[in-house]
mmCIF file of C-alpha atoms in Angstrom:
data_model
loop_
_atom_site.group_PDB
_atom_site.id
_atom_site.type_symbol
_atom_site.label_atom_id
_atom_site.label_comp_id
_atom_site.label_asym_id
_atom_site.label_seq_id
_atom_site.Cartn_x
_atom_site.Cartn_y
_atom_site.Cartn_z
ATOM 1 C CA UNK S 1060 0.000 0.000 0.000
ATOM 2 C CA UNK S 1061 1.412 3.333 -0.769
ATOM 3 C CA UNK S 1062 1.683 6.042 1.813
ATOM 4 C CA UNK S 1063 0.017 9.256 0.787
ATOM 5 C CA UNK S 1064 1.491 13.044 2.603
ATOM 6 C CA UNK S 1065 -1.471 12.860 4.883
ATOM 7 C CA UNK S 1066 -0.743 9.281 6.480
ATOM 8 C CA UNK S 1067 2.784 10.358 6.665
ATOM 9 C CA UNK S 1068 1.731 13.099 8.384
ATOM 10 C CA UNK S 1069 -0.844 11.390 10.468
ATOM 11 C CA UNK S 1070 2.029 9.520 11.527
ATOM 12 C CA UNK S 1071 4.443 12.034 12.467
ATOM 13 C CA UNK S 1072 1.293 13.644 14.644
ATOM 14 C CA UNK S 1073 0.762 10.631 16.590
ATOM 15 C CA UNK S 1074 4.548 9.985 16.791
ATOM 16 C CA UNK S 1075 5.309 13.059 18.723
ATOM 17 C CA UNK S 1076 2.312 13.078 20.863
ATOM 18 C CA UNK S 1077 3.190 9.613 21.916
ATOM 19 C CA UNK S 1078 6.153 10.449 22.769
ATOM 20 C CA UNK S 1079 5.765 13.457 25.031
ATOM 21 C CA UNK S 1080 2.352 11.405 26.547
ATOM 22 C CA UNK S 1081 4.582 8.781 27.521
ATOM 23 C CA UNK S 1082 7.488 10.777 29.050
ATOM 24 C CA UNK S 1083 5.519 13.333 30.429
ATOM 25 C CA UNK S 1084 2.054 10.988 31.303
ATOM 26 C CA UNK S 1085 -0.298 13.096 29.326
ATOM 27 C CA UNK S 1086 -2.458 11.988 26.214
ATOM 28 C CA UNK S 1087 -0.985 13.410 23.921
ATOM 29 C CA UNK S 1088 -4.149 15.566 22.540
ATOM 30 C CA UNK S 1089 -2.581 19.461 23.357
ATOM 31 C CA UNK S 1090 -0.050 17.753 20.468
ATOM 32 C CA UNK S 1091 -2.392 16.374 18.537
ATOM 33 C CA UNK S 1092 -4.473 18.744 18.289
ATOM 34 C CA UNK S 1093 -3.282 21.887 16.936
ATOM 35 C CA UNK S 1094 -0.455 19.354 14.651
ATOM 36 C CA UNK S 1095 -4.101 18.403 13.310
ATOM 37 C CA UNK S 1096 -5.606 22.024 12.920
ATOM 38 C CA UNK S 1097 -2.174 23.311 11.126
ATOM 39 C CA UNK S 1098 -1.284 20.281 8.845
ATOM 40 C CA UNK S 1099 -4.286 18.162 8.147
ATOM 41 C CA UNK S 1100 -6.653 20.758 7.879
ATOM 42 C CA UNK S 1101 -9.370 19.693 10.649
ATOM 43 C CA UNK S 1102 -11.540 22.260 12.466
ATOM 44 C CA UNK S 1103 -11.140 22.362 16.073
ATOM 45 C CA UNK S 1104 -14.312 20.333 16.475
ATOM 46 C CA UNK S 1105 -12.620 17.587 14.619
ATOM 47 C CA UNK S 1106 -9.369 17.534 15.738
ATOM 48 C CA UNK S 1107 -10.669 16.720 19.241
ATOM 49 C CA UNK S 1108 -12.842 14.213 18.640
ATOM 50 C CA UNK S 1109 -9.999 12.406 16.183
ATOM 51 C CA UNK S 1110 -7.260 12.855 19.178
ATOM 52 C CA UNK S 1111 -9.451 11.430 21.706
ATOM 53 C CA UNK S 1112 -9.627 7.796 19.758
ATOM 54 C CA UNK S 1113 -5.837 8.565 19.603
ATOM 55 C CA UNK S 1114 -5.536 9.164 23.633
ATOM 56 C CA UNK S 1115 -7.158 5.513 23.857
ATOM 57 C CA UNK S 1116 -3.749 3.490 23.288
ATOM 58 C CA UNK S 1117 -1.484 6.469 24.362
ATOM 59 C CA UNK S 1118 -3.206 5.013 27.913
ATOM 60 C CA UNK S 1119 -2.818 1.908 27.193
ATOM 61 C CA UNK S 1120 0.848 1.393 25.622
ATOM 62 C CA UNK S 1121 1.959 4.231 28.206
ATOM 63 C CA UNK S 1122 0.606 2.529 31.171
ATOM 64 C CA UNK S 1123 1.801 -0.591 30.259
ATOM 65 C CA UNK S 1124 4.956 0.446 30.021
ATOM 66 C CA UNK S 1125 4.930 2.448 33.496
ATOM 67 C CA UNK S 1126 3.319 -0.132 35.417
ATOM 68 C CA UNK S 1127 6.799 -2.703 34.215
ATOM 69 C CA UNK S 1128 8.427 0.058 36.577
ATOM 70 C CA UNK S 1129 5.786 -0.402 39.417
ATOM 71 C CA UNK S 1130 4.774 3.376 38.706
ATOM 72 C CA UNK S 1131 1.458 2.524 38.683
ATOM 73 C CA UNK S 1132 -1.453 3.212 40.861
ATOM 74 C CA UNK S 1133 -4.109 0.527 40.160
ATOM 75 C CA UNK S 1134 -6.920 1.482 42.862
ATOM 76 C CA UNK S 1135 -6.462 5.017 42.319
ATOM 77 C CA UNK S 1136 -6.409 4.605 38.714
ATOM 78 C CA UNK S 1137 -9.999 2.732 38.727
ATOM 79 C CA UNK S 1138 -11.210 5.229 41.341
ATOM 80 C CA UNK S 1139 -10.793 7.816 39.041
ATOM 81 C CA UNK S 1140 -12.014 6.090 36.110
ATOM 82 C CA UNK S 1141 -15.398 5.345 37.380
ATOM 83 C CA UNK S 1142 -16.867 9.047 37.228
ATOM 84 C CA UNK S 1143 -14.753 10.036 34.578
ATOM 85 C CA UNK S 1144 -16.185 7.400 32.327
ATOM 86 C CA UNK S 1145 -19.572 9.342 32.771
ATOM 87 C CA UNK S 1146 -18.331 12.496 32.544
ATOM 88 C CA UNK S 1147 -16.499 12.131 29.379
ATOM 89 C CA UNK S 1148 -20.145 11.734 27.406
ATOM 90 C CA UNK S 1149 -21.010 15.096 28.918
ATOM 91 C CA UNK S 1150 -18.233 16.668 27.500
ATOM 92 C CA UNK S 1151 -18.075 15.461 24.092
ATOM 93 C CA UNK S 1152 -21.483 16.551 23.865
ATOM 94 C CA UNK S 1153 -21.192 19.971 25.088
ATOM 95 C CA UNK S 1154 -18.751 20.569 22.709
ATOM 96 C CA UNK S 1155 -20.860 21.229 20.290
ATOM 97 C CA UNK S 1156 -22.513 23.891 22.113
ATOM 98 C CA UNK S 1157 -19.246 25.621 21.376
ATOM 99 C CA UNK S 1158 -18.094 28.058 18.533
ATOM 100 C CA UNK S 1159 -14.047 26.351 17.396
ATOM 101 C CA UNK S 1160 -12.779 29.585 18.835
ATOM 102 C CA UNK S 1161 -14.546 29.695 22.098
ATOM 103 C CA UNK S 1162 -12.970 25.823 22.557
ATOM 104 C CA UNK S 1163 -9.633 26.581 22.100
ATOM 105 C CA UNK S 1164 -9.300 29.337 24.383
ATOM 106 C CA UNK S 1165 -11.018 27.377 26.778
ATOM 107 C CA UNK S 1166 -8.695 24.449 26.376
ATOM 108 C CA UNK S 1167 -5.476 27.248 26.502
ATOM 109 C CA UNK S 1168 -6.828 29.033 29.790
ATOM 110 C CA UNK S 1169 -6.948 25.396 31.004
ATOM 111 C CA UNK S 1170 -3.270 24.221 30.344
ATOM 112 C CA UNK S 1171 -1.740 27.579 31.351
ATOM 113 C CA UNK S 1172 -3.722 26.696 35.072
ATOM 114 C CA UNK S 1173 -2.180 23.814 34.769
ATOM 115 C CA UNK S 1174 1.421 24.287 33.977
ATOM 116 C CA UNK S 1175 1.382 27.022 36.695
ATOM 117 C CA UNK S 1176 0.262 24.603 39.340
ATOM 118 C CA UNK S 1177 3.207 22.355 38.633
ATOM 119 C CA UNK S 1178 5.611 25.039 38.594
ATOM 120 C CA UNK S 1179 4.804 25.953 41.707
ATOM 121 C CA UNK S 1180 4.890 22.493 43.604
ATOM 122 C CA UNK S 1181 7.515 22.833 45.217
ATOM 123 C CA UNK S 1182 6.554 25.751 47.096
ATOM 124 C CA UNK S 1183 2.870 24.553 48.137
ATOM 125 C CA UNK S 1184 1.924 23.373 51.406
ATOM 126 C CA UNK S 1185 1.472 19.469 51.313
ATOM 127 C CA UNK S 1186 -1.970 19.149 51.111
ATOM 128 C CA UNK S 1187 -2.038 15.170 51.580
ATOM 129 C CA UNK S 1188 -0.604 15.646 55.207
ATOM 130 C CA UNK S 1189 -3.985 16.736 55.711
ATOM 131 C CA UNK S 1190 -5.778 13.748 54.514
ATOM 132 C CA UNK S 1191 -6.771 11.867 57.418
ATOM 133 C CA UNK S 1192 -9.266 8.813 56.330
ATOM 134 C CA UNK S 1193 -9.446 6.667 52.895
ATOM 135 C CA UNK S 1194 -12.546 7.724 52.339
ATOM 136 C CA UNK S 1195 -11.270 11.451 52.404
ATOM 137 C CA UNK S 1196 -8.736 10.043 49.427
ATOM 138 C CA UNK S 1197 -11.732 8.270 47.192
ATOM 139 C CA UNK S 1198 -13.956 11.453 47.323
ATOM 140 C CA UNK S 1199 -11.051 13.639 45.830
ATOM 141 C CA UNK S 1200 -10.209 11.057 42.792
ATOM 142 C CA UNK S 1201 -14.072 10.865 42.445
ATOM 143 C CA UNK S 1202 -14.565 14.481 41.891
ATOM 144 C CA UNK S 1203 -11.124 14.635 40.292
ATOM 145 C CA UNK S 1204 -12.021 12.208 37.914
ATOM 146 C CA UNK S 1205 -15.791 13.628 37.161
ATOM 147 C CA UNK S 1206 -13.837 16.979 36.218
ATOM 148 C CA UNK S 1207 -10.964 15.089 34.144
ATOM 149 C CA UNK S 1208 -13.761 12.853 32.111
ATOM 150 C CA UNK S 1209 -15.550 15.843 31.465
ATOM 151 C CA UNK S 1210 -12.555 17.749 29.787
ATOM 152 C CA UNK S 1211 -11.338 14.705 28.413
ATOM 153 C CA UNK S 1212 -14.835 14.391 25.976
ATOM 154 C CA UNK S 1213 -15.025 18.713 25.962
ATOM 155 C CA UNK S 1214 -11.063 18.904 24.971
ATOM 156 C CA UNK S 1215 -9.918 15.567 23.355
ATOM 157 C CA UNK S 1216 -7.216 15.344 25.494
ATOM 158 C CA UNK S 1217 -6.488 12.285 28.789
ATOM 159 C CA UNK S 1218 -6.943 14.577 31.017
ATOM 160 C CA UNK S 1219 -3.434 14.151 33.007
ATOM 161 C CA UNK S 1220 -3.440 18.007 32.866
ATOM 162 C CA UNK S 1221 -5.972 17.844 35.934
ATOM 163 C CA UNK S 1222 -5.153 14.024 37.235
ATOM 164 C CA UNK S 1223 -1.156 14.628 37.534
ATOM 165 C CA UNK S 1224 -1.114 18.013 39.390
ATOM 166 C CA UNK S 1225 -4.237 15.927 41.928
ATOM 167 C CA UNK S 1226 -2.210 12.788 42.097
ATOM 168 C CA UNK S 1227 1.401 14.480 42.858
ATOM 169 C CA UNK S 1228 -0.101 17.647 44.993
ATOM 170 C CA UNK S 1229 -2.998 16.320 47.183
ATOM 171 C CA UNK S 1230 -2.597 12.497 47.372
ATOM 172 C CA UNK S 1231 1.090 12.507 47.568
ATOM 173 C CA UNK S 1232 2.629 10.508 44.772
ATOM 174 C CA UNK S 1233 5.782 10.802 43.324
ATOM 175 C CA UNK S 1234 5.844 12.042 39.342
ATOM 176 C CA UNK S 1235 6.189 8.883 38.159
ATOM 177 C CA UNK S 1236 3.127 6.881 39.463
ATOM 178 C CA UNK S 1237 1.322 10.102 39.001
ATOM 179 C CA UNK S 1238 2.319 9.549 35.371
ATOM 180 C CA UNK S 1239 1.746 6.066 35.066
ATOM 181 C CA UNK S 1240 -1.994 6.094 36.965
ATOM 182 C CA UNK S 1241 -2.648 9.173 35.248
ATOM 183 C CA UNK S 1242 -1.923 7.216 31.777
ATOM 184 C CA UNK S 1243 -3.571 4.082 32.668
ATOM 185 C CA UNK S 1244 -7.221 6.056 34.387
ATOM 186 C CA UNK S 1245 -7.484 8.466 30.945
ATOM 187 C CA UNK S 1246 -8.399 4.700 28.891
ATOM 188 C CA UNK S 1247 -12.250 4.258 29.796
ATOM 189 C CA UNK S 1248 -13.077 8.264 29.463
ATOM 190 C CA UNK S 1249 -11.171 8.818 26.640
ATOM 191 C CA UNK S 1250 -13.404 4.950 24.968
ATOM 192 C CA UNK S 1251 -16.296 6.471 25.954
ATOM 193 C CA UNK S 1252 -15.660 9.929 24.703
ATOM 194 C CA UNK S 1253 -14.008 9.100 21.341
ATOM 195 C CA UNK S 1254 -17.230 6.844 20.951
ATOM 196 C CA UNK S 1255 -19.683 9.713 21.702
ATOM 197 C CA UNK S 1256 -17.653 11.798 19.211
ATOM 198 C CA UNK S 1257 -17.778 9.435 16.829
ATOM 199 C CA UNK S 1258 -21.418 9.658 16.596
ATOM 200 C CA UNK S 1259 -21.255 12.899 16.035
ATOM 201 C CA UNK S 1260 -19.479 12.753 13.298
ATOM 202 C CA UNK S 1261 -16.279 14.526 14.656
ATOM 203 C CA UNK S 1262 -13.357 11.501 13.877
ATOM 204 C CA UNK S 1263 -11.898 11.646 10.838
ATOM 205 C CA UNK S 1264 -11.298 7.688 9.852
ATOM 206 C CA UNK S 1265 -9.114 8.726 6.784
ATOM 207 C CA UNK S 1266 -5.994 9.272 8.962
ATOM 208 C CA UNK S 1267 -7.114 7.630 12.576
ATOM 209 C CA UNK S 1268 -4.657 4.107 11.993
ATOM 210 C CA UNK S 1269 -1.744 5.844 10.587
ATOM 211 C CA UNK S 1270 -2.478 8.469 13.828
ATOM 212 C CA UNK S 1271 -2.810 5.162 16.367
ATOM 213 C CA UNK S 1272 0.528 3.555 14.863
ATOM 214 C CA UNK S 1273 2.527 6.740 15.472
ATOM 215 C CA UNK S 1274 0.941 6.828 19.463
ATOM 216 C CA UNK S 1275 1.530 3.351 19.946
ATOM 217 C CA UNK S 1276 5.402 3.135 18.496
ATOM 218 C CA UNK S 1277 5.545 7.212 20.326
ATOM 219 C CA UNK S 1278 4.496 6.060 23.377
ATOM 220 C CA UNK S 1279 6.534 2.888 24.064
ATOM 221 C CA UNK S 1280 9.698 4.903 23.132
ATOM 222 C CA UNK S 1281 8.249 8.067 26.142
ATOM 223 C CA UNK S 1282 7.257 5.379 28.666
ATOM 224 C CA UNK S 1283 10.498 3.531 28.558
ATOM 225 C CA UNK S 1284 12.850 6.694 28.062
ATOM 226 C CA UNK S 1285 10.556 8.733 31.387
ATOM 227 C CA UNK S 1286 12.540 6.701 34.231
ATOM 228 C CA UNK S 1287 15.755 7.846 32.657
ATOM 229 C CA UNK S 1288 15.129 11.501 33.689
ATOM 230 C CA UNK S 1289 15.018 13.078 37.350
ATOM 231 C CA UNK S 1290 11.578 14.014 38.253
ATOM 232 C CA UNK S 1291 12.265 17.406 38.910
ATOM 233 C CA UNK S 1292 12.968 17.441 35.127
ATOM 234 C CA UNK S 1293 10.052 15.893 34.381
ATOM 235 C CA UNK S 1294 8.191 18.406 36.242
ATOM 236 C CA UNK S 1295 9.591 21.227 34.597
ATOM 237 C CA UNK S 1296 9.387 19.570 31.218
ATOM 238 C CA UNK S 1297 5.594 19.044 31.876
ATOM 239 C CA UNK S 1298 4.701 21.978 32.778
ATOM 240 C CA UNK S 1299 6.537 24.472 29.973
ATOM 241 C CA UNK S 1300 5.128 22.622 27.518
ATOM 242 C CA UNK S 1301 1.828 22.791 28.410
ATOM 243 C CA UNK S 1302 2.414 26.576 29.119
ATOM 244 C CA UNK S 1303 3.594 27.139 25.956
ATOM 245 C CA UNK S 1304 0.619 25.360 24.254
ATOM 246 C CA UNK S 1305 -1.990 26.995 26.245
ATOM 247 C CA UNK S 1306 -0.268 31.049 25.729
ATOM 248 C CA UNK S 1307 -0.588 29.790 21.998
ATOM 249 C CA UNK S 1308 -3.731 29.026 21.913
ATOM 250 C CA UNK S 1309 -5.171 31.772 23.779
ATOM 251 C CA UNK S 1310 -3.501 34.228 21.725
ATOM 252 C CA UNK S 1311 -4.939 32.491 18.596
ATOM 253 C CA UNK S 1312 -8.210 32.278 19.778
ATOM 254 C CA UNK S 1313 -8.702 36.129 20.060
ATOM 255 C CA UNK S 1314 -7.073 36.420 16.677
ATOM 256 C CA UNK S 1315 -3.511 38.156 17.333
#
């Protein structure tokens, strides 16, 4: 079969978003995304729903890989999954109630609040000290979840922009298993919201395998490559990126 420009560009997409969703534990959609908008000529409508089914198997290849390191949190993982797997419907629904302009300077104000609360980590008071009861610990990844499968279907994206900064700040983890539960509780939102999107017509088919080959190869190469770097690094990595992104998008959004 011969490769057209677009499936070698699909490919290249879902190359580099694998690869900075499995180093960093995102999905890979704030990549996607906008690589979608500027070279395959999707509206922002679109390119979400088409980097959601991507996000899919950046979760699964990425927390596969994280959980051969033991970076992976399995009960806080599910936790999280269960309202975010309703939530994500809600989302990708109400994003058609939304003009392609009004979403993406929704989804940059998001990642700049985001990037600023990993910045600052260091400097915040531990909030998990505080936790006192288990119970206290499954009502925070069951709102934090509803929130994260909400943006996941609204933004196309995993939602480790909300889960990470949750997992590492209040309940205490370390980068990496924030990563790798982060990766491995973004699968059943990101199924259900990909499938709601679907529906609506919003995935473009044309390039989804060529996308899906470039996360899956991406993603095993980010996973494995993550426990090679110090987490501070990590951090920092995460969190400029995502700043970048977000400035970008809220610039473009009001047309300057």
């Amino acid at each position: 079969m011969k490769l057209g420009a677009i499936d070698i560009l699909g490919f290249a997409i879902g190359f580099s978003a694998g690869v900075l969703g499995g180093l960093v534990g995102i999905g890979g959609g704030m990549v996607m995304i906008p690589l979608m908008v500027a070279f395959l000529g999707m509206g922002q409508h679109q390119a979400h729903g088409t980097s959601l089914f991507a996000v899919v198997f950046t979760g699964l290849v990425g927390a596969s890989t994280y959980a051969m390191h033991g970076s992976v949190n399995h009960f806080a993982a599910a936790v999280l999954a269960i309202t975010g797997g309703v939530m994500a419907v809600v989302g990708a629904r109400y994003t058609q109630r939304l003009s392609d302009r009004a979403l993406r300077r929704a989804f940059g104000f998001f990642l700049i609040a985001m990037s600023a609360l990993m910045l600052l980590k260091p400097y915040l008071p531990v909030v998990a000290a505080l936790q006192t009861t288990a119970g206290t610990g499954v009502a925070i990844l069951l709102v934090s979840g509803a929130a994260v499968g909400f943006l996941a279907g609204l933004m196309g994206v995993g939602g480790g922009g909300i889960m990470i900064p949750v997992l590492v700040l209040v309940m205490g983890m370390s980068q990496y298993t924030a990563q790798g539960t982060s990766l491995a509780a973004m699968v059943p939102p990101a199924v259900v919201g990909s499938w709601t999107h679907r529906r609506l017509g919003n995935v473009r088919k044309d390039v989804l395998l060529v996308l899906i080959a470039g996360v899956l190869v991406g993603t095993w190469l980010g996973g494995a490559t993550a426990h090679l770097v110090a987490e501070r690094d990590l951090r920092v990595l995460f969190s400029l990126i995502i700043l970048w992104v977000g400035f970008r998008d809220v610039r473009a959004s009001y047309g300057r």
